[in-house]
PDB file of C-alpha atoms and ligand atoms in Angstrom:
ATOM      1  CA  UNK A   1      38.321  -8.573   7.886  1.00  0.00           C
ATOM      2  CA  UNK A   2      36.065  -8.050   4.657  1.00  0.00           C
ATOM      3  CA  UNK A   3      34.453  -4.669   4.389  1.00  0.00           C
ATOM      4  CA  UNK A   4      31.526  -6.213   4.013  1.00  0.00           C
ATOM      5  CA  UNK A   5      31.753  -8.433   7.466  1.00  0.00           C
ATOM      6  CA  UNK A   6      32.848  -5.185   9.202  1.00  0.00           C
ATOM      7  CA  UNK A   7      29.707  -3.558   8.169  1.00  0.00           C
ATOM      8  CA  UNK A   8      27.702  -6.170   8.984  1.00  0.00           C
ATOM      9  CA  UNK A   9      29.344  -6.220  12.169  1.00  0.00           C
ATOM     10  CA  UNK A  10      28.461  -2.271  13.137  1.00  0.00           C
ATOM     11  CA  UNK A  11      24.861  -2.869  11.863  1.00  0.00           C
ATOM     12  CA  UNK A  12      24.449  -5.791  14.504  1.00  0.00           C
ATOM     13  CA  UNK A  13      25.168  -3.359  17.050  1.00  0.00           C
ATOM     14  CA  UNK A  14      21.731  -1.961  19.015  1.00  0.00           C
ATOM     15  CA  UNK A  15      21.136   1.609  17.979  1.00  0.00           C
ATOM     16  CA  UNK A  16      19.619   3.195  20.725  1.00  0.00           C
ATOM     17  CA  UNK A  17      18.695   7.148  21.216  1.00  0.00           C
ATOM     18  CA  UNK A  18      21.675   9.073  20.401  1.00  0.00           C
ATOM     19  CA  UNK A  19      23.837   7.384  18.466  1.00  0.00           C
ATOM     20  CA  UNK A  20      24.292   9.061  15.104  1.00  0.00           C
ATOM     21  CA  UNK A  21      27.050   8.899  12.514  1.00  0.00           C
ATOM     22  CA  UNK A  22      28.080   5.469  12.060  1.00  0.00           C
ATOM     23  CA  UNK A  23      31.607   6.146  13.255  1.00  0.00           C
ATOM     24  CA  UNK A  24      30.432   7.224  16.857  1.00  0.00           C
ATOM     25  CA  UNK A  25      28.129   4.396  16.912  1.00  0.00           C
ATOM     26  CA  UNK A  26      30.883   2.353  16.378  1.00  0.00           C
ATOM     27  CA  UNK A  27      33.509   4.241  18.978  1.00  0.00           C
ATOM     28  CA  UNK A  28      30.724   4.050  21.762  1.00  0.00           C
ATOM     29  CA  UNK A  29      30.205   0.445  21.329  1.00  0.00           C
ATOM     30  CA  UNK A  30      34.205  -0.151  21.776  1.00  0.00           C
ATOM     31  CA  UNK A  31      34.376   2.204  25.017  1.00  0.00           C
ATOM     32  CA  UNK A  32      31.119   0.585  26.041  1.00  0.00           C
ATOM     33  CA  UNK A  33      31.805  -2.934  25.737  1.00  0.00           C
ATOM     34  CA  UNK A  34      35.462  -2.061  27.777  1.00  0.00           C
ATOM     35  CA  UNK A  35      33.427   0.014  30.353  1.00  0.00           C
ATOM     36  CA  UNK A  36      30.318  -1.705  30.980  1.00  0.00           C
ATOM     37  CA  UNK A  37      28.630  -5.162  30.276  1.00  0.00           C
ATOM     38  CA  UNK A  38      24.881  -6.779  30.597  1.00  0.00           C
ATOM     39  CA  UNK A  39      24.775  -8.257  34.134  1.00  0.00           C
ATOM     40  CA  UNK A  40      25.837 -11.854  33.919  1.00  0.00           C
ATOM     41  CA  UNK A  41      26.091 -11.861  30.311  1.00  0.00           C
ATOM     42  CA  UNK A  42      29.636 -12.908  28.515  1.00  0.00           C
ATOM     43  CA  UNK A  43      32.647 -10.797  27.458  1.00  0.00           C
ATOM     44  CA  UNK A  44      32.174 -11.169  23.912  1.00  0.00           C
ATOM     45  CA  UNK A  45      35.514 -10.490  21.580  1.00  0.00           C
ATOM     46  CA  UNK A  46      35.062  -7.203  19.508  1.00  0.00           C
ATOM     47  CA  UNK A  47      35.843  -6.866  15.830  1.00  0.00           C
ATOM     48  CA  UNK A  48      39.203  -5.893  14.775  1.00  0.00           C
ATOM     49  CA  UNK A  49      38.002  -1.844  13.648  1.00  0.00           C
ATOM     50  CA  UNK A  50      39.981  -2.264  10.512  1.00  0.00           C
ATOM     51  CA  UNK A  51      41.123  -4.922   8.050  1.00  0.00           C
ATOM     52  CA  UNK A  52      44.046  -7.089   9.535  1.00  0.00           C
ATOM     53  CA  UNK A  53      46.639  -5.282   7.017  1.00  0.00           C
ATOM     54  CA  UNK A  54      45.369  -1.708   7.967  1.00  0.00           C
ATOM     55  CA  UNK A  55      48.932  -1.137   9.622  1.00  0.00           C
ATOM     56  CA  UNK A  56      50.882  -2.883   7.294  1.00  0.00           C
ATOM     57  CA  UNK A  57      54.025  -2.213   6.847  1.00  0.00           C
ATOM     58  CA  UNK A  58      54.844  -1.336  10.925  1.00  0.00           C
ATOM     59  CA  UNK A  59      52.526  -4.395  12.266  1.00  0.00           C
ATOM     60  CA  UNK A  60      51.771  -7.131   9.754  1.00  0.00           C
ATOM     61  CA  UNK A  61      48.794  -9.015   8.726  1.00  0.00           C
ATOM     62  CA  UNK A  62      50.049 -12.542  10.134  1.00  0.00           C
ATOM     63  CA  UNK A  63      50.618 -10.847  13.353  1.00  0.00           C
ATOM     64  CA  UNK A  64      47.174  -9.092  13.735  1.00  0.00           C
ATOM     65  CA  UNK A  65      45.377 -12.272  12.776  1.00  0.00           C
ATOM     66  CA  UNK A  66      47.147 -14.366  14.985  1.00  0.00           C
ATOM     67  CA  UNK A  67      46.807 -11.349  17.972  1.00  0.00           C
ATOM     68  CA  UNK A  68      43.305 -10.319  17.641  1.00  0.00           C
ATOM     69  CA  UNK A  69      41.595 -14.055  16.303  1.00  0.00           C
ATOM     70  CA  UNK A  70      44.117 -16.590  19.030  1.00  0.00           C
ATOM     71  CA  UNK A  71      45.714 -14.373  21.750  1.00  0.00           C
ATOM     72  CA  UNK A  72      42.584 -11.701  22.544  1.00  0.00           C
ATOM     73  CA  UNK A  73      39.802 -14.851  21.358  1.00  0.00           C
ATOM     74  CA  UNK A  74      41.894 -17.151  24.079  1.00  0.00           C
ATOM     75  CA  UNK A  75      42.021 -14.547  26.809  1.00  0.00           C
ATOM     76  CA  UNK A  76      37.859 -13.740  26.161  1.00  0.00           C
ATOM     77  CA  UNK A  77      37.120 -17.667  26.551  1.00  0.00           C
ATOM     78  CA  UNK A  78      39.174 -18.020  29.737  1.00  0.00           C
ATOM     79  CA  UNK A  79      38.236 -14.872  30.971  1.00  0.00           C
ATOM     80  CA  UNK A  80      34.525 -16.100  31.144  1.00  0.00           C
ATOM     81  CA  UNK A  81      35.610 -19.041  32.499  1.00  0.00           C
ATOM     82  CA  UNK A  82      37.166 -17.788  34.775  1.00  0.00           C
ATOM     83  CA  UNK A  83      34.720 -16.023  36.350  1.00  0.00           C
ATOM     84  CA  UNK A  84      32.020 -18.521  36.384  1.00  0.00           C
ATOM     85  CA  UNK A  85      30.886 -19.161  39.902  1.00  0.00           C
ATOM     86  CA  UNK A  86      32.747 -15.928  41.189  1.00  0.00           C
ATOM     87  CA  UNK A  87      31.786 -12.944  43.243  1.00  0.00           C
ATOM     88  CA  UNK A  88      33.244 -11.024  39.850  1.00  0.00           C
ATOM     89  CA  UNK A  89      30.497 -12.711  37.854  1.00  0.00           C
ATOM     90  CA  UNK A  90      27.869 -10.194  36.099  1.00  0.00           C
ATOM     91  CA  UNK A  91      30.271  -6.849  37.420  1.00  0.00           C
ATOM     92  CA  UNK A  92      31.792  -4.665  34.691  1.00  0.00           C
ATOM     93  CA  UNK A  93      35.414  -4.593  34.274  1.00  0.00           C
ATOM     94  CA  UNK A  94      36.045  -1.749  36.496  1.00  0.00           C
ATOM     95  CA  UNK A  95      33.874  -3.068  39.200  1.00  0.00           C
ATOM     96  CA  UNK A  96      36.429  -6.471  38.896  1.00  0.00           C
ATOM     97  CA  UNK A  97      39.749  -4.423  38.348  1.00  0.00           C
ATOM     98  CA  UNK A  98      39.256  -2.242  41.725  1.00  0.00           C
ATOM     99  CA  UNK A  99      38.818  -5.412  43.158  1.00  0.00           C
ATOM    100  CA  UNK A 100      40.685  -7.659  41.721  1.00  0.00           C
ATOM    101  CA  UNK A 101      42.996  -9.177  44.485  1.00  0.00           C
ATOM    102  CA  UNK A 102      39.879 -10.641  45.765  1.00  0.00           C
ATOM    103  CA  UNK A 103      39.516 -13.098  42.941  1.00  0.00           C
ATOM    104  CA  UNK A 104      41.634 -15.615  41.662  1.00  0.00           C
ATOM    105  CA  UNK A 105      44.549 -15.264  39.606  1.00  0.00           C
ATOM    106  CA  UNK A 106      42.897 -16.339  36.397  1.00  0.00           C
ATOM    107  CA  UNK A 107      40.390 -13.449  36.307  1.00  0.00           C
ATOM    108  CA  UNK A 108      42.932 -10.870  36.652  1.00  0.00           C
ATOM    109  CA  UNK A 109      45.527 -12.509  33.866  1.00  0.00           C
ATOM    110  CA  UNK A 110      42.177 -12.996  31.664  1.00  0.00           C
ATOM    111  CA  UNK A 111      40.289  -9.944  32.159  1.00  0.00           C
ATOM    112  CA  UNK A 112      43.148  -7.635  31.927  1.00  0.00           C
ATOM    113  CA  UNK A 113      44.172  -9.673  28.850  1.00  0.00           C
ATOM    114  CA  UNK A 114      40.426  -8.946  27.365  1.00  0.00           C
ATOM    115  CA  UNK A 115      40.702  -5.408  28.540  1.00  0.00           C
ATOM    116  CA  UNK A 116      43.772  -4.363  27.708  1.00  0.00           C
ATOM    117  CA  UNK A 117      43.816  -5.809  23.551  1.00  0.00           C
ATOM    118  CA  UNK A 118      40.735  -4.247  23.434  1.00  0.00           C
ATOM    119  CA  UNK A 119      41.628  -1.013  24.318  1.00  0.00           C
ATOM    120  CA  UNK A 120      44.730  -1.726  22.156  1.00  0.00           C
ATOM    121  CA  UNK A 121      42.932  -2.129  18.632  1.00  0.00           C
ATOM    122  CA  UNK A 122      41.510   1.458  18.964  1.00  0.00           C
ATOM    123  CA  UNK A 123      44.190   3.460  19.787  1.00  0.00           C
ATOM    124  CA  UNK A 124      45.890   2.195  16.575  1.00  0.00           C
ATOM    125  CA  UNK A 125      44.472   3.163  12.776  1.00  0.00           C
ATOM    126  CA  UNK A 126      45.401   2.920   8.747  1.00  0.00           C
ATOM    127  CA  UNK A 127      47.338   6.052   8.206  1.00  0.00           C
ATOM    128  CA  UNK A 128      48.026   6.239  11.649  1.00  0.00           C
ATOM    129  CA  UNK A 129      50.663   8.339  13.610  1.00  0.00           C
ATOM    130  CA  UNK A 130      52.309  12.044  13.140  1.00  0.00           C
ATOM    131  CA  UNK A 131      52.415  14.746  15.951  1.00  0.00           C
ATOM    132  CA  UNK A 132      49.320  14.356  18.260  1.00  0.00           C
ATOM    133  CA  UNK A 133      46.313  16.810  17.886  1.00  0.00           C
ATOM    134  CA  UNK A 134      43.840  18.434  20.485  1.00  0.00           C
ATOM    135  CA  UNK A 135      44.103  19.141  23.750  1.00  0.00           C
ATOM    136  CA  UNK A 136      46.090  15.585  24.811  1.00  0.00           C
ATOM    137  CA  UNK A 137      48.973  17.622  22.168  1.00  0.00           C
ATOM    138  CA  UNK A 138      48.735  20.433  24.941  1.00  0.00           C
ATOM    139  CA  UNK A 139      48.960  18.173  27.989  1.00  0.00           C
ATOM    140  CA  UNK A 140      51.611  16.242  26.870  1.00  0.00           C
ATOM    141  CA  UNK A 141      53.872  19.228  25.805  1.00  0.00           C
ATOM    142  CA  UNK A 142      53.081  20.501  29.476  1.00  0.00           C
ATOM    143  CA  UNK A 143      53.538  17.503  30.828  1.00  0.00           C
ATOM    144  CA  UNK A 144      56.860  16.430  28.937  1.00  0.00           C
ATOM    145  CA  UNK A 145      58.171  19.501  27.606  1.00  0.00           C
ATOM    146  CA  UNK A 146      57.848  18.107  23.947  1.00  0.00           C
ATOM    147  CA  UNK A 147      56.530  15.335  21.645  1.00  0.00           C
ATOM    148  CA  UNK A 148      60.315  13.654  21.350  1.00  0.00           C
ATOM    149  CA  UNK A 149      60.564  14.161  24.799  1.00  0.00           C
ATOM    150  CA  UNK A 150      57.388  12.109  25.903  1.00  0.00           C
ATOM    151  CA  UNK A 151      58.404   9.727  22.778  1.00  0.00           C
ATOM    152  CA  UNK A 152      61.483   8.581  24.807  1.00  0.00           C
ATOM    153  CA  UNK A 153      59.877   8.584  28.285  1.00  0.00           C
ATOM    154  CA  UNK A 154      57.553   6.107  26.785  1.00  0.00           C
ATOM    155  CA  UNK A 155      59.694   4.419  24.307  1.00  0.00           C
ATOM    156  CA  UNK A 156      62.249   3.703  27.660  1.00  0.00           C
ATOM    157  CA  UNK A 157      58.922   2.452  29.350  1.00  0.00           C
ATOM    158  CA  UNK A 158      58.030  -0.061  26.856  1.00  0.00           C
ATOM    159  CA  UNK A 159      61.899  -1.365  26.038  1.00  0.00           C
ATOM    160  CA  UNK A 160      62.698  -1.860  29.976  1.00  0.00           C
ATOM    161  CA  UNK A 161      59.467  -3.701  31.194  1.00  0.00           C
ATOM    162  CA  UNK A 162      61.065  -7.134  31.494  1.00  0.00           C
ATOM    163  CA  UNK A 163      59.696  -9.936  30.022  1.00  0.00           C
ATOM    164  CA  UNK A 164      56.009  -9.316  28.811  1.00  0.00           C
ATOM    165  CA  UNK A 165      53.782  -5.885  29.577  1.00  0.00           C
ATOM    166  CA  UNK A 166      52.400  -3.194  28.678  1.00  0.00           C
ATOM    167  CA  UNK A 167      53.453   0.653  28.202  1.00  0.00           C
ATOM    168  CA  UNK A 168      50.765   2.983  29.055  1.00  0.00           C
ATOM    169  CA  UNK A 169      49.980   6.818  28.981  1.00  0.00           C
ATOM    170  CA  UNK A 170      47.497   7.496  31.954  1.00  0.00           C
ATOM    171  CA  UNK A 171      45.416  10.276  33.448  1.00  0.00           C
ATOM    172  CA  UNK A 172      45.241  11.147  37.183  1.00  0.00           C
ATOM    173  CA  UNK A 173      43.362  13.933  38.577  1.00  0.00           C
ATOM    174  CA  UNK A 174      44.126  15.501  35.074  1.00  0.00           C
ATOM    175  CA  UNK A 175      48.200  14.741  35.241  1.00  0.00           C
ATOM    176  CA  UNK A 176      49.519  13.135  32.345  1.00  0.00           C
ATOM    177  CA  UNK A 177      51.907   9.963  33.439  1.00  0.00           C
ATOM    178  CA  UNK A 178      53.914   7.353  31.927  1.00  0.00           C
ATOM    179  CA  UNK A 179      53.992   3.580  33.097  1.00  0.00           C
ATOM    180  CA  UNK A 180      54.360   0.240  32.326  1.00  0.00           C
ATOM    181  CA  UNK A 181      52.893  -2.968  33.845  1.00  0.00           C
ATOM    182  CA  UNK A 182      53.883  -6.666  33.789  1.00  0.00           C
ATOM    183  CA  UNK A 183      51.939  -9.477  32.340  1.00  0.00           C
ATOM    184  CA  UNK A 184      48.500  -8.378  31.351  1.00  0.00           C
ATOM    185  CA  UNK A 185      48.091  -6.216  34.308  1.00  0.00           C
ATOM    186  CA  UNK A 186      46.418  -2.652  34.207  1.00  0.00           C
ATOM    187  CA  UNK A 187      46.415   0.632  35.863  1.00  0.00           C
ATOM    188  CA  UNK A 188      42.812   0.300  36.573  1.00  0.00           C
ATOM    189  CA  UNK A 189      43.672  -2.401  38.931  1.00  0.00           C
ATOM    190  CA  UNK A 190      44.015  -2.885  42.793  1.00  0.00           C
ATOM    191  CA  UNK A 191      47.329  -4.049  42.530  1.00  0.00           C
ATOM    192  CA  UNK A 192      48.931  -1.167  40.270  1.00  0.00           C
ATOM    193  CA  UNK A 193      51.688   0.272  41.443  1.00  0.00           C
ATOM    194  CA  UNK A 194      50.546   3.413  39.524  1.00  0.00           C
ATOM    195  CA  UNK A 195      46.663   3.878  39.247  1.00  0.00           C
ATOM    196  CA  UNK A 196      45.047   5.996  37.086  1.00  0.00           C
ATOM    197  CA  UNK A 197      42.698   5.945  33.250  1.00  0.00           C
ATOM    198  CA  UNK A 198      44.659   4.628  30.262  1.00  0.00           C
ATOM    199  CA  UNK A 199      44.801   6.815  27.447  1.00  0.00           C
ATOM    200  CA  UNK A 200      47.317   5.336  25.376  1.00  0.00           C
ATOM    201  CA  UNK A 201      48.654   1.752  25.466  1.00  0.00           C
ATOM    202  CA  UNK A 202      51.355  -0.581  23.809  1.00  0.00           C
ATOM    203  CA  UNK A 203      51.407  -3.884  23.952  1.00  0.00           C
ATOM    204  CA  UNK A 204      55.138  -5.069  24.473  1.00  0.00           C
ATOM    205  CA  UNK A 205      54.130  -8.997  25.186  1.00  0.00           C
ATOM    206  CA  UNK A 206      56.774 -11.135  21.976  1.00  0.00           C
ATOM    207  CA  UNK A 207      53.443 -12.412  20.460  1.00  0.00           C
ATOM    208  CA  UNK A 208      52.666  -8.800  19.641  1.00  0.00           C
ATOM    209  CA  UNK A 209      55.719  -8.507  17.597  1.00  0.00           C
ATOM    210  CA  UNK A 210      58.295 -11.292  16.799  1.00  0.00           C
ATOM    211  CA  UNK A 211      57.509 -12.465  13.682  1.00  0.00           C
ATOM    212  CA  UNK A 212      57.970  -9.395  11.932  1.00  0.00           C
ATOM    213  CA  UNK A 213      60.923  -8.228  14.626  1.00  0.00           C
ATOM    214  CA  UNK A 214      62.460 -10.856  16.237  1.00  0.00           C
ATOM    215  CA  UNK A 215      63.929  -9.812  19.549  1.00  0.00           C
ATOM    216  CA  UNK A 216      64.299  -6.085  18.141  1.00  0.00           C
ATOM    217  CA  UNK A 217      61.829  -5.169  20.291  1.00  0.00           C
ATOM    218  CA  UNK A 218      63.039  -1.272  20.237  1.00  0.00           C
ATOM    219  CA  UNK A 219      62.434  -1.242  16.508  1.00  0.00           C
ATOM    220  CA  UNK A 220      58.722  -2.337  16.949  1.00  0.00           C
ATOM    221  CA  UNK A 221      58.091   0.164  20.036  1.00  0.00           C
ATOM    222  CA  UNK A 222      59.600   3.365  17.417  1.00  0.00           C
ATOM    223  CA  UNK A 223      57.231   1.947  14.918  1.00  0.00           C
ATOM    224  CA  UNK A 224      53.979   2.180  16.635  1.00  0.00           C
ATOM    225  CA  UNK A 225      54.291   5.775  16.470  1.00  0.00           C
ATOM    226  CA  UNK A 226      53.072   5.332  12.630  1.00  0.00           C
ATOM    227  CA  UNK A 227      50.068   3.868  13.386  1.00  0.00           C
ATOM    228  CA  UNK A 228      48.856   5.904  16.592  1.00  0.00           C
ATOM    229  CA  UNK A 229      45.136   7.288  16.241  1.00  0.00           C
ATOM    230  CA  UNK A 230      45.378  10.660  18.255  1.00  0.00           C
ATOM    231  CA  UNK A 231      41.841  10.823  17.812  1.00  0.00           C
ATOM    232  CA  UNK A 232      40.888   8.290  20.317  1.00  0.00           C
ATOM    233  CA  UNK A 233      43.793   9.415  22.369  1.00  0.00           C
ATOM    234  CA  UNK A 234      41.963  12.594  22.650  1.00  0.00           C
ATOM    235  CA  UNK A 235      38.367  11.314  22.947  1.00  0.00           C
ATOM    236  CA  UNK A 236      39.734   9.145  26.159  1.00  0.00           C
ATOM    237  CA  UNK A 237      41.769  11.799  27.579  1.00  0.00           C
ATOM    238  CA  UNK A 238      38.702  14.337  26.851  1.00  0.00           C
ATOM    239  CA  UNK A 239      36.663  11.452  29.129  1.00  0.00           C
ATOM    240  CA  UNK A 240      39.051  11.087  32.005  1.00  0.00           C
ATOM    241  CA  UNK A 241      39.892  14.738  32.668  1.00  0.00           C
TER     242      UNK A 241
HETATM  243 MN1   MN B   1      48.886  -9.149  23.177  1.00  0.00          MN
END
C-alpha cells in the first residue's frame, strides 16, 4: 500500500473520545473491528497496517498481495454472505464463534477465515522479531522454561497440523498454551478442542507461503520469528489476563 492510501485510510476512521496518538487510534480500530461490529452492518476487510513488502525478505510482496487483497477479500465477501438470513446476522464475532455449531458450515470456514487473517496482519511488523518484551517475555519463560523452548513447542505445532491451519499462542485463566487448529478454525470457537484468547497466531494454510517456499514449510514457520511484533503480543496478552 502507498503511504499516502494508508494515511488516508487511518484518517477515515471515526475519532471518538479517547483516542489519541495516531498509532492507538489505529491499534483500537484493528482489535475493534475483530471484537465488535455495527449491528447488521458488513465485515468490511481492514487495511494491510504496512506496505505489502514491509516483511520482505521472510514473507514476500507477491505473497502478501495475493493473501491480504484475494484470500482475506474472498473470505470477507463470503463471510457476509454467508450470514445473510442467519440467526448470526448483526452478532459480533465472538457472539458467532461461541456459537458457531449452530450455523452453517460456511459461516464458520468464512468468519474464522475473516477473523483469523485479521488478527494475523497485526501480530506481524517491518523490523519485526528478536526476544519478546513485557510481561508476555515473563509468562512465556514461566510457562516454557525459555524463549527456544516455547520456539519449538510452537514451531512443532505449526509443522505437524496436517494439511492447512493455524498455530496459535492462547491465554486461559492467565495460562499461557500452545495449539493448533485445522482449516480456518479458532480457539474462540464452540468446536475447539482447546478454548481460550489468541495472542499470537501463524498462519500455516500453502497460500500463506509456497511461492516463496515451496513445500518447505519448516523454513517459513522459523522465519516468522523475524517479523513477530511483541508489542501487540503484549497489548493482547495485557487484555486477556
Ligand atoms: Mn491465509
Amino acid at each position: 500500500m502507498k503511504r499516502s492510501n494508508f494515511l488516508l485510510s487511518i484518517a477515515a476512521i471515526p475519532i471518538t473520545a479517547g483516542l489519541s496518538p495516531i498509532s492507538n487510534s489505529l491499534n483500537k480500530f484493528i482489535i475493534n473491528n475483530e471484537r465488535s461490529k455495527t449491528p447488521m452492518s458488513k465485515f468490511e476487510l481492514p487495511s494491510l497496517p504496512y506496505a505489502y513488502d514491509a516483511l520482505e525478505p521472510y514473507i514476500d510482496k507477491l505473497t502478501m498481495e495475493i493473501h491480504h487483497d484475494k484470500h482475506h477479500a474472498a473470505y470477507v465477501a463470503n463471510f457476509n454472505k454467508a450470514l445473510e438470513g442467519t440467526a448470526a446476522e448483526g452478532k459480533t464475532f465472538e457472539e458467532i464463534f461461541k456459537n458457531v455449531s449452530k450455523y452453517p458450515v460456511a459461516v464458520k470456514n468464512n468468519g474464522g477465515g475473516v477473523y483469523n487473517h485479521s488478527m494475523f496482519w497485526t501480530v506481524m511488523k517491518k523490523n519485526g522479531g528478536g526476544a519478546p518484551t513485557g510481561v508476555v517475555a515473563d509468562a512465556i519463560k514461566s510457562s516454557f522454561g525459555s524463549f527456544d523452548d516455547f520456539k519449538t513447542a510452537f514451531n512443532t505445532a505449526a509443522t505437524t497440523r496436517f494439511g492447512s491451519g493455524w498455530a496459535w499462542l492462547i491465554v486461559n485463566g492467565g495460562k499461557l498454551s500452545i495449539i493448533s487448529t485445522p482449516n480456518q478454525d479458532n480457539p474462540l470457537m464452540d468446536n475447539a478442542e482447546t478454548k481460550g484468547t489468541p495472542i499470537l497466531l501463524l498462519d500455516v494454510w500453502e497460500h500463506a507461503y509456497y511461492l516463496k517456499y515451496q513445500n518447505r514449510r519448516p523454513e517459513y514457520v522459523a522465519n516468522f520469528w523475524n517479523v513477530v511484533n511483541w508489542d501487540e503480543v503484549n497489548k493482547r496478552f495485557s487484555a486477556a489476563k
